[in-house]
PDB file of C-alpha atoms in Angstrom:
ATOM      1  CA  UNK A 615     -59.338  41.290  92.523  1.00 70.00           C
ATOM      2  CA  UNK A 616     -61.148  38.135  93.631  1.00 86.00           C
ATOM      3  CA  UNK A 617     -63.418  36.291  91.212  1.00 90.00           C
ATOM      4  CA  UNK A 618     -67.086  36.111  92.233  1.00 93.00           C
ATOM      5  CA  UNK A 619     -68.901  34.686  89.209  1.00 96.00           C
ATOM      6  CA  UNK A 620     -68.608  32.803  85.935  1.00 97.00           C
ATOM      7  CA  UNK A 621     -71.012  34.141  83.311  1.00 98.00           C
ATOM      8  CA  UNK A 622     -71.744  32.394  80.018  1.00 98.00           C
ATOM      9  CA  UNK A 623     -73.248  34.065  76.953  1.00 98.00           C
ATOM     10  CA  UNK A 624     -74.109  30.954  74.928  1.00 97.00           C
ATOM     11  CA  UNK A 625     -75.401  31.647  71.454  1.00 95.00           C
ATOM     12  CA  UNK A 626     -76.225  29.670  68.344  1.00 94.00           C
ATOM     13  CA  UNK A 627     -72.757  29.845  66.819  1.00 94.00           C
ATOM     14  CA  UNK A 628     -70.448  30.851  69.674  1.00 95.00           C
ATOM     15  CA  UNK A 629     -69.861  30.720  73.413  1.00 97.00           C
ATOM     16  CA  UNK A 630     -68.400  33.601  75.392  1.00 97.00           C
ATOM     17  CA  UNK A 631     -67.328  33.058  78.991  1.00 98.00           C
ATOM     18  CA  UNK A 632     -66.514  35.759  81.548  1.00 98.00           C
ATOM     19  CA  UNK A 633     -64.820  35.550  84.910  1.00 97.00           C
ATOM     20  CA  UNK A 634     -66.206  38.475  86.912  1.00 97.00           C
ATOM     21  CA  UNK A 635     -65.591  40.096  90.270  1.00 95.00           C
ATOM     22  CA  UNK A 636     -68.163  41.223  92.833  1.00 94.00           C
ATOM     23  CA  UNK A 637     -68.543  44.616  91.171  1.00 93.00           C
ATOM     24  CA  UNK A 638     -69.487  43.194  87.802  1.00 95.00           C
ATOM     25  CA  UNK A 639     -66.099  43.807  86.220  1.00 95.00           C
ATOM     26  CA  UNK A 640     -64.697  41.276  83.762  1.00 97.00           C
ATOM     27  CA  UNK A 641     -61.411  39.820  85.016  1.00 97.00           C
ATOM     28  CA  UNK A 642     -60.863  37.324  82.207  1.00 97.00           C
ATOM     29  CA  UNK A 643     -62.740  36.345  79.077  1.00 96.00           C
ATOM     30  CA  UNK A 644     -62.651  33.352  76.761  1.00 97.00           C
ATOM     31  CA  UNK A 645     -64.617  32.312  73.696  1.00 96.00           C
ATOM     32  CA  UNK A 646     -64.923  29.610  71.073  1.00 95.00           C
ATOM     33  CA  UNK A 647     -67.131  28.660  68.155  1.00 96.00           C
ATOM     34  CA  UNK A 648     -69.070  25.972  70.019  1.00 96.00           C
ATOM     35  CA  UNK A 649     -72.530  27.498  70.035  1.00 96.00           C
ATOM     36  CA  UNK A 650     -75.497  25.203  70.544  1.00 96.00           C
ATOM     37  CA  UNK A 651     -75.519  24.287  66.832  1.00 94.00           C
ATOM     38  CA  UNK A 652     -71.807  23.478  66.733  1.00 94.00           C
ATOM     39  CA  UNK A 653     -71.117  21.199  69.686  1.00 96.00           C
ATOM     40  CA  UNK A 654     -68.303  18.615  69.446  1.00 94.00           C
ATOM     41  CA  UNK A 655     -70.850  15.894  70.216  1.00 94.00           C
ATOM     42  CA  UNK A 656     -74.641  16.212  70.384  1.00 92.00           C
ATOM     43  CA  UNK A 657     -76.713  16.536  73.523  1.00 93.00           C
ATOM     44  CA  UNK A 658     -75.737  17.107  77.133  1.00 93.00           C
ATOM     45  CA  UNK A 659     -72.324  15.518  76.625  1.00 94.00           C
ATOM     46  CA  UNK A 660     -71.449  18.210  74.098  1.00 96.00           C
ATOM     47  CA  UNK A 661     -72.449  21.009  76.462  1.00 96.00           C
ATOM     48  CA  UNK A 662     -70.456  19.348  79.259  1.00 95.00           C
ATOM     49  CA  UNK A 663     -67.362  19.077  77.078  1.00 95.00           C
ATOM     50  CA  UNK A 664     -67.448  22.662  75.877  1.00 96.00           C
ATOM     51  CA  UNK A 665     -68.146  24.090  79.333  1.00 96.00           C
ATOM     52  CA  UNK A 666     -65.346  22.088  80.931  1.00 95.00           C
ATOM     53  CA  UNK A 667     -62.829  23.016  78.230  1.00 95.00           C
ATOM     54  CA  UNK A 668     -63.565  26.736  78.482  1.00 96.00           C
ATOM     55  CA  UNK A 669     -64.138  27.166  82.217  1.00 96.00           C
ATOM     56  CA  UNK A 670     -62.447  24.162  83.829  1.00 94.00           C
ATOM     57  CA  UNK A 671     -59.319  26.082  84.778  1.00 95.00           C
ATOM     58  CA  UNK A 672     -61.364  28.801  86.507  1.00 96.00           C
ATOM     59  CA  UNK A 673     -63.320  26.208  88.472  1.00 95.00           C
ATOM     60  CA  UNK A 674     -60.154  24.377  89.458  1.00 93.00           C
ATOM     61  CA  UNK A 675     -58.908  27.622  90.975  1.00 93.00           C
ATOM     62  CA  UNK A 676     -62.257  28.494  92.601  1.00 92.00           C
ATOM     63  CA  UNK A 677     -64.521  25.414  92.760  1.00 91.00           C
ATOM     64  CA  UNK A 678     -67.361  27.218  94.544  1.00 91.00           C
ATOM     65  CA  UNK A 679     -67.869  29.988  92.014  1.00 95.00           C
ATOM     66  CA  UNK A 680     -71.521  30.359  90.976  1.00 97.00           C
ATOM     67  CA  UNK A 681     -72.180  29.991  87.249  1.00 98.00           C
ATOM     68  CA  UNK A 682     -74.935  31.701  85.273  1.00 98.00           C
ATOM     69  CA  UNK A 683     -75.767  31.365  81.594  1.00 98.00           C
ATOM     70  CA  UNK A 684     -77.974  33.165  79.116  1.00 98.00           C
ATOM     71  CA  UNK A 685     -78.856  32.957  75.457  1.00 97.00           C
ATOM     72  CA  UNK A 686     -79.683  29.915  73.362  1.00 97.00           C
ATOM     73  CA  UNK A 687     -78.362  27.504  75.990  1.00 97.00           C
ATOM     74  CA  UNK A 688     -81.828  27.827  77.540  1.00 97.00           C
ATOM     75  CA  UNK A 689     -83.726  27.097  74.319  1.00 96.00           C
ATOM     76  CA  UNK A 690     -85.488  23.849  73.461  1.00 95.00           C
ATOM     77  CA  UNK A 691     -82.256  22.796  71.705  1.00 95.00           C
ATOM     78  CA  UNK A 692     -80.065  23.945  74.597  1.00 96.00           C
ATOM     79  CA  UNK A 693     -78.592  22.255  77.625  1.00 97.00           C
ATOM     80  CA  UNK A 694     -81.845  22.694  79.570  1.00 96.00           C
ATOM     81  CA  UNK A 695     -84.949  24.516  78.409  1.00 97.00           C
ATOM     82  CA  UNK A 696     -85.824  27.657  80.341  1.00 97.00           C
ATOM     83  CA  UNK A 697     -89.356  28.568  79.192  1.00 97.00           C
ATOM     84  CA  UNK A 698     -90.123  32.138  78.166  1.00 98.00           C
ATOM     85  CA  UNK A 699     -91.408  34.608  80.729  1.00 98.00           C
ATOM     86  CA  UNK A 700     -94.050  37.154  79.731  1.00 97.00           C
ATOM     87  CA  UNK A 701     -93.692  40.900  79.438  1.00 97.00           C
ATOM     88  CA  UNK A 702     -93.232  43.020  81.432  1.00 97.00           C
ATOM     89  CA  UNK A 703     -89.898  41.478  82.418  1.00 97.00           C
ATOM     90  CA  UNK A 704     -86.677  42.460  84.172  1.00 97.00           C
ATOM     91  CA  UNK A 705     -83.837  40.530  85.808  1.00 97.00           C
ATOM     92  CA  UNK A 706     -85.987  39.750  88.847  1.00 97.00           C
ATOM     93  CA  UNK A 707     -88.571  38.172  86.524  1.00 98.00           C
ATOM     94  CA  UNK A 708     -85.833  36.181  84.790  1.00 98.00           C
ATOM     95  CA  UNK A 709     -84.327  35.026  88.065  1.00 98.00           C
ATOM     96  CA  UNK A 710     -87.717  33.903  89.329  1.00 97.00           C
ATOM     97  CA  UNK A 711     -88.161  31.534  86.385  1.00 98.00           C
ATOM     98  CA  UNK A 712     -84.561  30.410  85.853  1.00 98.00           C
ATOM     99  CA  UNK A 713     -83.707  26.719  85.621  1.00 98.00           C
ATOM    100  CA  UNK A 714     -80.738  24.834  87.036  1.00 97.00           C
ATOM    101  CA  UNK A 715     -78.655  22.194  85.308  1.00 97.00           C
ATOM    102  CA  UNK A 716     -75.884  20.214  86.987  1.00 94.00           C
ATOM    103  CA  UNK A 717     -72.767  19.147  85.122  1.00 91.00           C
ATOM    104  CA  UNK A 718     -71.233  15.712  85.484  1.00 87.00           C
ATOM    105  CA  UNK A 719     -68.575  17.293  87.702  1.00 88.00           C
ATOM    106  CA  UNK A 720     -71.248  18.585  90.061  1.00 92.00           C
ATOM    107  CA  UNK A 721     -71.148  22.224  88.949  1.00 94.00           C
ATOM    108  CA  UNK A 722     -74.550  23.875  88.918  1.00 96.00           C
ATOM    109  CA  UNK A 723     -75.436  26.417  86.252  1.00 97.00           C
ATOM    110  CA  UNK A 724     -78.380  28.789  86.538  1.00 98.00           C
ATOM    111  CA  UNK A 725     -79.872  29.419  83.092  1.00 98.00           C
ATOM    112  CA  UNK A 726     -81.885  32.530  82.308  1.00 98.00           C
ATOM    113  CA  UNK A 727     -85.182  32.208  80.419  1.00 98.00           C
ATOM    114  CA  UNK A 728     -86.094  34.184  77.328  1.00 97.00           C
ATOM    115  CA  UNK A 729     -88.983  36.633  77.058  1.00 98.00           C
ATOM    116  CA  UNK A 730     -92.261  36.396  75.126  1.00 98.00           C
ATOM    117  CA  UNK A 731     -94.503  39.278  74.075  1.00 97.00           C
ATOM    118  CA  UNK A 732     -97.913  37.734  73.416  1.00 96.00           C
ATOM    119  CA  UNK A 733    -100.655  40.348  73.108  1.00 94.00           C
ATOM    120  CA  UNK A 734    -104.222  39.161  72.586  1.00 91.00           C
ATOM    121  CA  UNK A 735    -104.657  41.376  69.510  1.00 88.00           C
ATOM    122  CA  UNK A 736    -101.382  40.551  67.711  1.00 89.00           C
ATOM    123  CA  UNK A 737     -98.989  37.706  66.917  1.00 95.00           C
ATOM    124  CA  UNK A 738     -96.491  36.593  69.591  1.00 97.00           C
ATOM    125  CA  UNK A 739     -92.818  37.534  69.515  1.00 98.00           C
ATOM    126  CA  UNK A 740     -89.866  36.067  71.423  1.00 98.00           C
ATOM    127  CA  UNK A 741     -86.291  36.879  72.381  1.00 98.00           C
ATOM    128  CA  UNK A 742     -83.566  34.866  74.030  1.00 97.00           C
ATOM    129  CA  UNK A 743     -80.318  36.576  74.926  1.00 97.00           C
ATOM    130  CA  UNK A 744     -81.299  40.134  74.061  1.00 98.00           C
ATOM    131  CA  UNK A 745     -83.034  40.528  77.440  1.00 98.00           C
ATOM    132  CA  UNK A 746     -79.648  39.981  79.091  1.00 98.00           C
ATOM    133  CA  UNK A 747     -78.013  42.622  76.893  1.00 98.00           C
ATOM    134  CA  UNK A 748     -80.772  45.081  77.762  1.00 98.00           C
ATOM    135  CA  UNK A 749     -80.321  44.378  81.476  1.00 98.00           C
ATOM    136  CA  UNK A 750     -76.626  45.167  81.149  1.00 97.00           C
ATOM    137  CA  UNK A 751     -77.281  48.337  79.167  1.00 98.00           C
ATOM    138  CA  UNK A 752     -79.729  49.651  81.777  1.00 97.00           C
ATOM    139  CA  UNK A 753     -77.388  48.780  84.647  1.00 96.00           C
ATOM    140  CA  UNK A 754     -74.546  50.783  83.100  1.00 96.00           C
ATOM    141  CA  UNK A 755     -76.816  53.546  81.765  1.00 97.00           C
ATOM    142  CA  UNK A 756     -79.595  54.035  84.336  1.00 96.00           C
ATOM    143  CA  UNK A 757     -80.749  57.219  82.613  1.00 96.00           C
ATOM    144  CA  UNK A 758     -82.464  54.999  80.027  1.00 97.00           C
ATOM    145  CA  UNK A 759     -84.322  52.846  82.558  1.00 96.00           C
ATOM    146  CA  UNK A 760     -87.367  55.073  82.960  1.00 95.00           C
ATOM    147  CA  UNK A 761     -88.219  55.169  79.265  1.00 95.00           C
ATOM    148  CA  UNK A 762     -86.336  54.103  76.144  1.00 96.00           C
ATOM    149  CA  UNK A 763     -86.505  52.321  72.822  1.00 96.00           C
ATOM    150  CA  UNK A 764     -83.674  49.806  72.487  1.00 97.00           C
ATOM    151  CA  UNK A 765     -82.765  48.499  69.037  1.00 98.00           C
ATOM    152  CA  UNK A 766     -80.481  45.480  68.741  1.00 98.00           C
ATOM    153  CA  UNK A 767     -79.336  45.023  65.113  1.00 98.00           C
ATOM    154  CA  UNK A 768     -78.443  41.523  64.007  1.00 95.00           C
ATOM    155  CA  UNK A 769     -79.616  38.394  62.270  1.00 95.00           C
ATOM    156  CA  UNK A 770     -82.955  38.867  63.997  1.00 96.00           C
ATOM    157  CA  UNK A 771     -83.049  42.536  64.998  1.00 98.00           C
ATOM    158  CA  UNK A 772     -85.124  43.510  68.021  1.00 98.00           C
ATOM    159  CA  UNK A 773     -86.920  46.785  68.726  1.00 97.00           C
ATOM    160  CA  UNK A 774     -87.740  46.901  72.421  1.00 97.00           C
ATOM    161  CA  UNK A 775     -89.809  49.279  74.520  1.00 96.00           C
ATOM    162  CA  UNK A 776     -88.400  49.769  78.021  1.00 97.00           C
ATOM    163  CA  UNK A 777     -90.393  51.378  80.815  1.00 96.00           C
ATOM    164  CA  UNK A 778     -89.448  51.579  84.504  1.00 96.00           C
ATOM    165  CA  UNK A 779     -86.519  49.223  83.907  1.00 97.00           C
ATOM    166  CA  UNK A 780     -88.680  46.502  82.364  1.00 98.00           C
ATOM    167  CA  UNK A 781     -89.169  45.144  78.861  1.00 98.00           C
ATOM    168  CA  UNK A 782     -92.818  45.853  78.101  1.00 97.00           C
ATOM    169  CA  UNK A 783     -93.096  45.053  74.386  1.00 95.00           C
ATOM    170  CA  UNK A 784     -90.895  44.321  71.387  1.00 96.00           C
ATOM    171  CA  UNK A 785     -90.828  43.400  67.705  1.00 96.00           C
ATOM    172  CA  UNK A 786     -88.405  41.221  65.715  1.00 98.00           C
ATOM    173  CA  UNK A 787     -87.126  41.947  62.202  1.00 98.00           C
ATOM    174  CA  UNK A 788     -85.328  39.167  60.308  1.00 98.00           C
ATOM    175  CA  UNK A 789     -83.150  41.718  58.518  1.00 98.00           C
ATOM    176  CA  UNK A 790     -79.787  39.984  58.767  1.00 97.00           C
ATOM    177  CA  UNK A 791     -81.131  36.565  57.868  1.00 97.00           C
ATOM    178  CA  UNK A 792     -83.137  37.951  54.950  1.00 97.00           C
ATOM    179  CA  UNK A 793     -80.000  39.656  53.608  1.00 97.00           C
ATOM    180  CA  UNK A 794     -78.054  36.380  53.851  1.00 96.00           C
ATOM    181  CA  UNK A 795     -80.770  34.363  52.122  1.00 97.00           C
ATOM    182  CA  UNK A 796     -81.214  36.863  49.292  1.00 97.00           C
ATOM    183  CA  UNK A 797     -77.508  37.261  48.582  1.00 95.00           C
ATOM    184  CA  UNK A 798     -76.613  33.566  48.856  1.00 94.00           C
ATOM    185  CA  UNK A 799     -79.683  31.670  47.702  1.00 95.00           C
ATOM    186  CA  UNK A 800     -81.609  33.914  45.302  1.00 95.00           C
ATOM    187  CA  UNK A 801     -81.105  35.230  41.779  1.00 94.00           C
ATOM    188  CA  UNK A 802     -80.006  38.572  43.248  1.00 94.00           C
ATOM    189  CA  UNK A 803     -76.665  37.164  44.370  1.00 91.00           C
ATOM    190  CA  UNK A 804     -75.646  36.117  40.863  1.00 89.00           C
ATOM    191  CA  UNK A 805     -74.765  39.692  39.979  1.00 89.00           C
ATOM    192  CA  UNK A 806     -72.831  40.309  43.196  1.00 89.00           C
ATOM    193  CA  UNK A 807     -69.208  39.290  42.562  1.00 83.00           C
ATOM    194  CA  UNK A 808     -66.565  38.657  45.194  1.00 79.00           C
ATOM    195  CA  UNK A 809     -63.147  40.233  45.209  1.00 69.00           C
ATOM    196  CA  UNK A 810     -63.953  43.465  43.358  1.00 69.00           C
ATOM    197  CA  UNK A 811     -64.062  46.943  44.850  1.00 76.00           C
ATOM    198  CA  UNK A 812     -65.480  50.047  43.210  1.00 77.00           C
ATOM    199  CA  UNK A 813     -64.554  52.181  46.228  1.00 86.00           C
ATOM    200  CA  UNK A 814     -65.965  53.051  49.639  1.00 90.00           C
ATOM    201  CA  UNK A 815     -67.726  56.194  48.412  1.00 92.00           C
ATOM    202  CA  UNK A 816     -69.592  54.305  45.689  1.00 93.00           C
ATOM    203  CA  UNK A 817     -70.675  51.581  48.079  1.00 94.00           C
ATOM    204  CA  UNK A 818     -71.770  54.093  50.708  1.00 96.00           C
ATOM    205  CA  UNK A 819     -73.785  55.984  48.101  1.00 97.00           C
ATOM    206  CA  UNK A 820     -75.476  52.715  47.093  1.00 97.00           C
ATOM    207  CA  UNK A 821     -76.307  51.985  50.741  1.00 98.00           C
ATOM    208  CA  UNK A 822     -77.772  55.470  51.176  1.00 98.00           C
ATOM    209  CA  UNK A 823     -79.829  55.038  48.007  1.00 98.00           C
ATOM    210  CA  UNK A 824     -81.261  51.808  49.405  1.00 98.00           C
ATOM    211  CA  UNK A 825     -82.235  53.491  52.670  1.00 98.00           C
ATOM    212  CA  UNK A 826     -83.835  56.368  50.739  1.00 98.00           C
ATOM    213  CA  UNK A 827     -85.830  53.917  48.629  1.00 98.00           C
ATOM    214  CA  UNK A 828     -87.163  52.328  51.819  1.00 97.00           C
ATOM    215  CA  UNK A 829     -88.009  55.751  53.231  1.00 97.00           C
ATOM    216  CA  UNK A 830     -89.885  56.760  50.072  1.00 96.00           C
ATOM    217  CA  UNK A 831     -91.717  53.463  49.610  1.00 94.00           C
ATOM    218  CA  UNK A 832     -95.218  52.497  50.660  1.00 91.00           C
ATOM    219  CA  UNK A 833     -96.482  49.662  52.813  1.00 88.00           C
ATOM    220  CA  UNK A 834     -96.023  46.355  51.037  1.00 90.00           C
ATOM    221  CA  UNK A 835     -93.385  47.629  48.576  1.00 94.00           C
ATOM    222  CA  UNK A 836     -90.456  45.546  49.838  1.00 96.00           C
ATOM    223  CA  UNK A 837     -91.082  42.494  47.632  1.00 95.00           C
ATOM    224  CA  UNK A 838     -90.990  44.817  44.616  1.00 96.00           C
ATOM    225  CA  UNK A 839     -88.142  47.004  45.845  1.00 97.00           C
ATOM    226  CA  UNK A 840     -85.662  44.191  46.394  1.00 97.00           C
ATOM    227  CA  UNK A 841     -85.767  43.304  42.680  1.00 97.00           C
ATOM    228  CA  UNK A 842     -83.963  46.603  42.073  1.00 97.00           C
ATOM    229  CA  UNK A 843     -80.858  44.911  43.504  1.00 96.00           C
ATOM    230  CA  UNK A 844     -80.896  42.978  40.224  1.00 96.00           C
ATOM    231  CA  UNK A 845     -82.147  45.551  37.736  1.00 97.00           C
ATOM    232  CA  UNK A 846     -79.760  48.278  38.895  1.00 96.00           C
ATOM    233  CA  UNK A 847     -76.965  45.854  38.071  1.00 94.00           C
ATOM    234  CA  UNK A 848     -78.414  44.697  34.757  1.00 95.00           C
ATOM    235  CA  UNK A 849     -78.768  48.289  33.573  1.00 96.00           C
ATOM    236  CA  UNK A 850     -75.335  49.176  35.018  1.00 94.00           C
ATOM    237  CA  UNK A 851     -76.775  52.027  37.044  1.00 96.00           C
ATOM    238  CA  UNK A 852     -74.867  50.559  39.979  1.00 95.00           C
ATOM    239  CA  UNK A 853     -71.535  48.689  39.891  1.00 94.00           C
ATOM    240  CA  UNK A 854     -71.938  44.995  40.586  1.00 93.00           C
ATOM    241  CA  UNK A 855     -69.991  45.145  43.835  1.00 92.00           C
ATOM    242  CA  UNK A 856     -72.251  47.928  45.158  1.00 95.00           C
ATOM    243  CA  UNK A 857     -75.460  45.908  44.781  1.00 96.00           C
ATOM    244  CA  UNK A 858     -75.025  44.256  48.181  1.00 96.00           C
ATOM    245  CA  UNK A 859     -74.740  47.681  49.777  1.00 96.00           C
ATOM    246  CA  UNK A 860     -77.911  48.835  48.042  1.00 98.00           C
ATOM    247  CA  UNK A 861     -79.776  45.738  49.240  1.00 98.00           C
ATOM    248  CA  UNK A 862     -78.382  46.186  52.748  1.00 98.00           C
ATOM    249  CA  UNK A 863     -79.590  49.785  52.824  1.00 98.00           C
ATOM    250  CA  UNK A 864     -82.991  48.773  51.509  1.00 98.00           C
ATOM    251  CA  UNK A 865     -83.512  46.052  54.123  1.00 98.00           C
ATOM    252  CA  UNK A 866     -82.141  48.070  57.035  1.00 98.00           C
ATOM    253  CA  UNK A 867     -84.125  51.088  55.854  1.00 98.00           C
ATOM    254  CA  UNK A 868     -87.368  49.110  55.813  1.00 97.00           C
ATOM    255  CA  UNK A 869     -86.641  47.843  59.315  1.00 98.00           C
ATOM    256  CA  UNK A 870     -85.987  51.383  60.546  1.00 97.00           C
ATOM    257  CA  UNK A 871     -89.122  52.803  58.915  1.00 96.00           C
ATOM    258  CA  UNK A 872     -91.233  50.155  60.616  1.00 95.00           C
ATOM    259  CA  UNK A 873     -89.366  50.266  63.931  1.00 95.00           C
ATOM    260  CA  UNK A 874     -89.537  54.044  64.169  1.00 94.00           C
ATOM    261  CA  UNK A 875     -93.255  53.951  63.363  1.00 91.00           C
ATOM    262  CA  UNK A 876     -93.704  51.481  66.218  1.00 84.00           C
ATOM    263  CA  UNK A 877     -91.866  53.872  68.515  1.00 82.00           C
ATOM    264  CA  UNK A 878     -94.007  56.814  67.460  1.00 82.00           C
ATOM    265  CA  UNK A 879     -97.192  54.802  67.984  1.00 81.00           C
ATOM    266  CA  UNK A 880     -96.352  53.645  71.499  1.00 78.00           C
ATOM    267  CA  UNK A 881     -93.813  56.100  72.970  1.00 79.00           C
ATOM    268  CA  UNK A 882     -93.364  59.828  73.373  1.00 80.00           C
ATOM    269  CA  UNK A 883     -91.553  61.655  70.577  1.00 78.00           C
ATOM    270  CA  UNK A 884     -88.569  62.447  72.821  1.00 86.00           C
ATOM    271  CA  UNK A 885     -88.002  58.822  73.865  1.00 92.00           C
ATOM    272  CA  UNK A 886     -84.266  58.061  73.525  1.00 95.00           C
ATOM    273  CA  UNK A 887     -83.236  55.466  70.953  1.00 96.00           C
ATOM    274  CA  UNK A 888     -80.395  53.212  72.113  1.00 97.00           C
ATOM    275  CA  UNK A 889     -78.463  50.841  69.830  1.00 98.00           C
ATOM    276  CA  UNK A 890     -76.816  47.693  71.211  1.00 98.00           C
ATOM    277  CA  UNK A 891     -74.636  45.458  69.068  1.00 96.00           C
ATOM    278  CA  UNK A 892     -71.379  44.989  67.223  1.00 95.00           C
ATOM    279  CA  UNK A 893     -69.708  48.296  66.508  1.00 95.00           C
ATOM    280  CA  UNK A 894     -69.503  47.971  62.714  1.00 96.00           C
ATOM    281  CA  UNK A 895     -73.144  46.923  62.373  1.00 97.00           C
ATOM    282  CA  UNK A 896     -74.364  49.663  64.706  1.00 97.00           C
ATOM    283  CA  UNK A 897     -72.379  52.189  62.647  1.00 97.00           C
ATOM    284  CA  UNK A 898     -74.304  50.970  59.615  1.00 97.00           C
ATOM    285  CA  UNK A 899     -77.565  51.634  61.454  1.00 98.00           C
ATOM    286  CA  UNK A 900     -76.371  55.071  62.560  1.00 98.00           C
ATOM    287  CA  UNK A 901     -75.702  55.939  58.905  1.00 98.00           C
ATOM    288  CA  UNK A 902     -79.145  54.697  57.886  1.00 98.00           C
ATOM    289  CA  UNK A 903     -80.838  56.584  60.725  1.00 98.00           C
ATOM    290  CA  UNK A 904     -79.120  59.774  59.571  1.00 97.00           C
ATOM    291  CA  UNK A 905     -80.814  59.409  56.172  1.00 97.00           C
ATOM    292  CA  UNK A 906     -84.123  59.311  58.059  1.00 96.00           C
ATOM    293  CA  UNK A 907     -83.182  62.338  60.153  1.00 95.00           C
ATOM    294  CA  UNK A 908     -82.806  60.406  63.412  1.00 95.00           C
ATOM    295  CA  UNK A 909     -79.867  60.448  65.821  1.00 95.00           C
ATOM    296  CA  UNK A 910     -79.601  57.687  68.446  1.00 96.00           C
ATOM    297  CA  UNK A 911     -78.985  58.696  72.038  1.00 96.00           C
ATOM    298  CA  UNK A 912     -76.314  56.019  72.551  1.00 97.00           C
ATOM    299  CA  UNK A 913     -74.481  53.212  70.775  1.00 97.00           C
ATOM    300  CA  UNK A 914     -73.406  50.384  73.084  1.00 97.00           C
ATOM    301  CA  UNK A 915     -71.231  47.353  72.383  1.00 93.00           C
ATOM    302  CA  UNK A 916     -71.181  44.111  74.389  1.00 93.00           C
ATOM    303  CA  UNK A 917     -73.494  44.594  77.375  1.00 97.00           C
ATOM    304  CA  UNK A 918     -74.106  40.871  78.010  1.00 97.00           C
ATOM    305  CA  UNK A 919     -71.495  40.413  80.794  1.00 97.00           C
ATOM    306  CA  UNK A 920     -73.029  43.153  82.926  1.00 97.00           C
ATOM    307  CA  UNK A 921     -76.506  41.786  82.180  1.00 98.00           C
ATOM    308  CA  UNK A 922     -75.505  38.309  83.335  1.00 98.00           C
ATOM    309  CA  UNK A 923     -74.051  39.842  86.490  1.00 97.00           C
ATOM    310  CA  UNK A 924     -77.341  41.640  87.178  1.00 97.00           C
ATOM    311  CA  UNK A 925     -79.191  38.362  86.615  1.00 98.00           C
ATOM    312  CA  UNK A 926     -76.897  36.677  89.158  1.00 97.00           C
ATOM    313  CA  UNK A 927     -77.544  39.486  91.644  1.00 97.00           C
ATOM    314  CA  UNK A 928     -81.317  39.150  91.196  1.00 97.00           C
ATOM    315  CA  UNK A 929     -81.006  35.395  91.727  1.00 97.00           C
ATOM    316  CA  UNK A 930     -79.159  35.959  95.009  1.00 96.00           C
ATOM    317  CA  UNK A 931     -75.935  34.356  93.787  1.00 96.00           C
ATOM    318  CA  UNK A 932     -73.813  37.482  94.095  1.00 93.00           C
ATOM    319  CA  UNK A 933     -73.997  40.432  96.459  1.00 88.00           C
ATOM    320  CA  UNK A 934     -72.941  43.575  94.577  1.00 80.00           C
ATOM    321  CA  UNK A 935     -69.528  44.913  95.603  1.00 69.00           C
ATOM    322  CA  UNK A 936     -68.694  41.722  97.460  1.00 50.00           C
ATOM    323  CA  UNK A 937     -65.594  39.704  96.702  1.00 45.00           C
ATOM    324  CA  UNK A 938     -67.273  36.333  96.723  1.00 47.00           C
ATOM    325  CA  UNK A 939     -70.312  34.721  95.176  1.00 45.00           C
ATOM    326  CA  UNK A 940     -72.718  32.259  96.712  1.00 47.00           C
ATOM    327  CA  UNK A 941     -73.239  28.730  95.469  1.00 42.00           C
ATOM    328  CA  UNK A 942     -76.474  27.823  93.735  1.00 41.00           C
ATOM    329  CA  UNK A 943     -78.817  26.251  96.302  1.00 39.00           C
TER     330      UNK A 943
END
């Protein structure tokens, strides 16, 4: 199979590169830990060095391959800033506002912008990278294009309303980051030892209890509820090594309660819920959703490569099913 595209998923802490054919299939993949916050040297020179090291061999073989990139590489701290586009947005919207950066070797990269949801009656919200994952998910699962709620668990989880193949609104939950801060930099973490194991069943029960506490709580209870991750340990009602699981369940549960309420307020009751993310984390969300009596319609893993391919198609760099890509004008 002939390569047609190089696609880069450039995040905060890692870079994933994909060599793809004209049908959107991944031929080769490479990755490293040089996200935008971990470059070997700062600034454009760092981006140049990382890009050349990871993709130089591919470009030596096929110098005219088009290159597209998404994620934090287009942020204000990235290689070139690609300003946010407004909802509603799809790959055509992204392609219409993409920016081009040229490497020292003369290779042009087309960088996708992020998306902003900025309603007049609410605070703004932004995403950068998740829009590419959603594009890939819809391309591979067109049955969700007409109407869906897409949840992307992570450091900053996203709950996204999709209608007619476009992102129309979304909300961000800092669940993963809040968990990291509370366990590493607050008094809660002092009772959470490393290297001990009370058993998978005990930890799972603690997680379920945390989700149930979120389900049974009232608006504004979270600041009070999280202190239980200390008191349940002090009173020995939970083993010390299960306290993290309880806190995880509590935080994920609160996110789900809010996210599902958002869905019910803006979408029909039979709207499919789709999860996109790392398998282990999505499994955690599936378990929490079960406590709330909800079953997702699908659980998808890495959809970014297909999303970057769709972005390239919308930008006119690749003709689907062709064996060759076009160069960036």
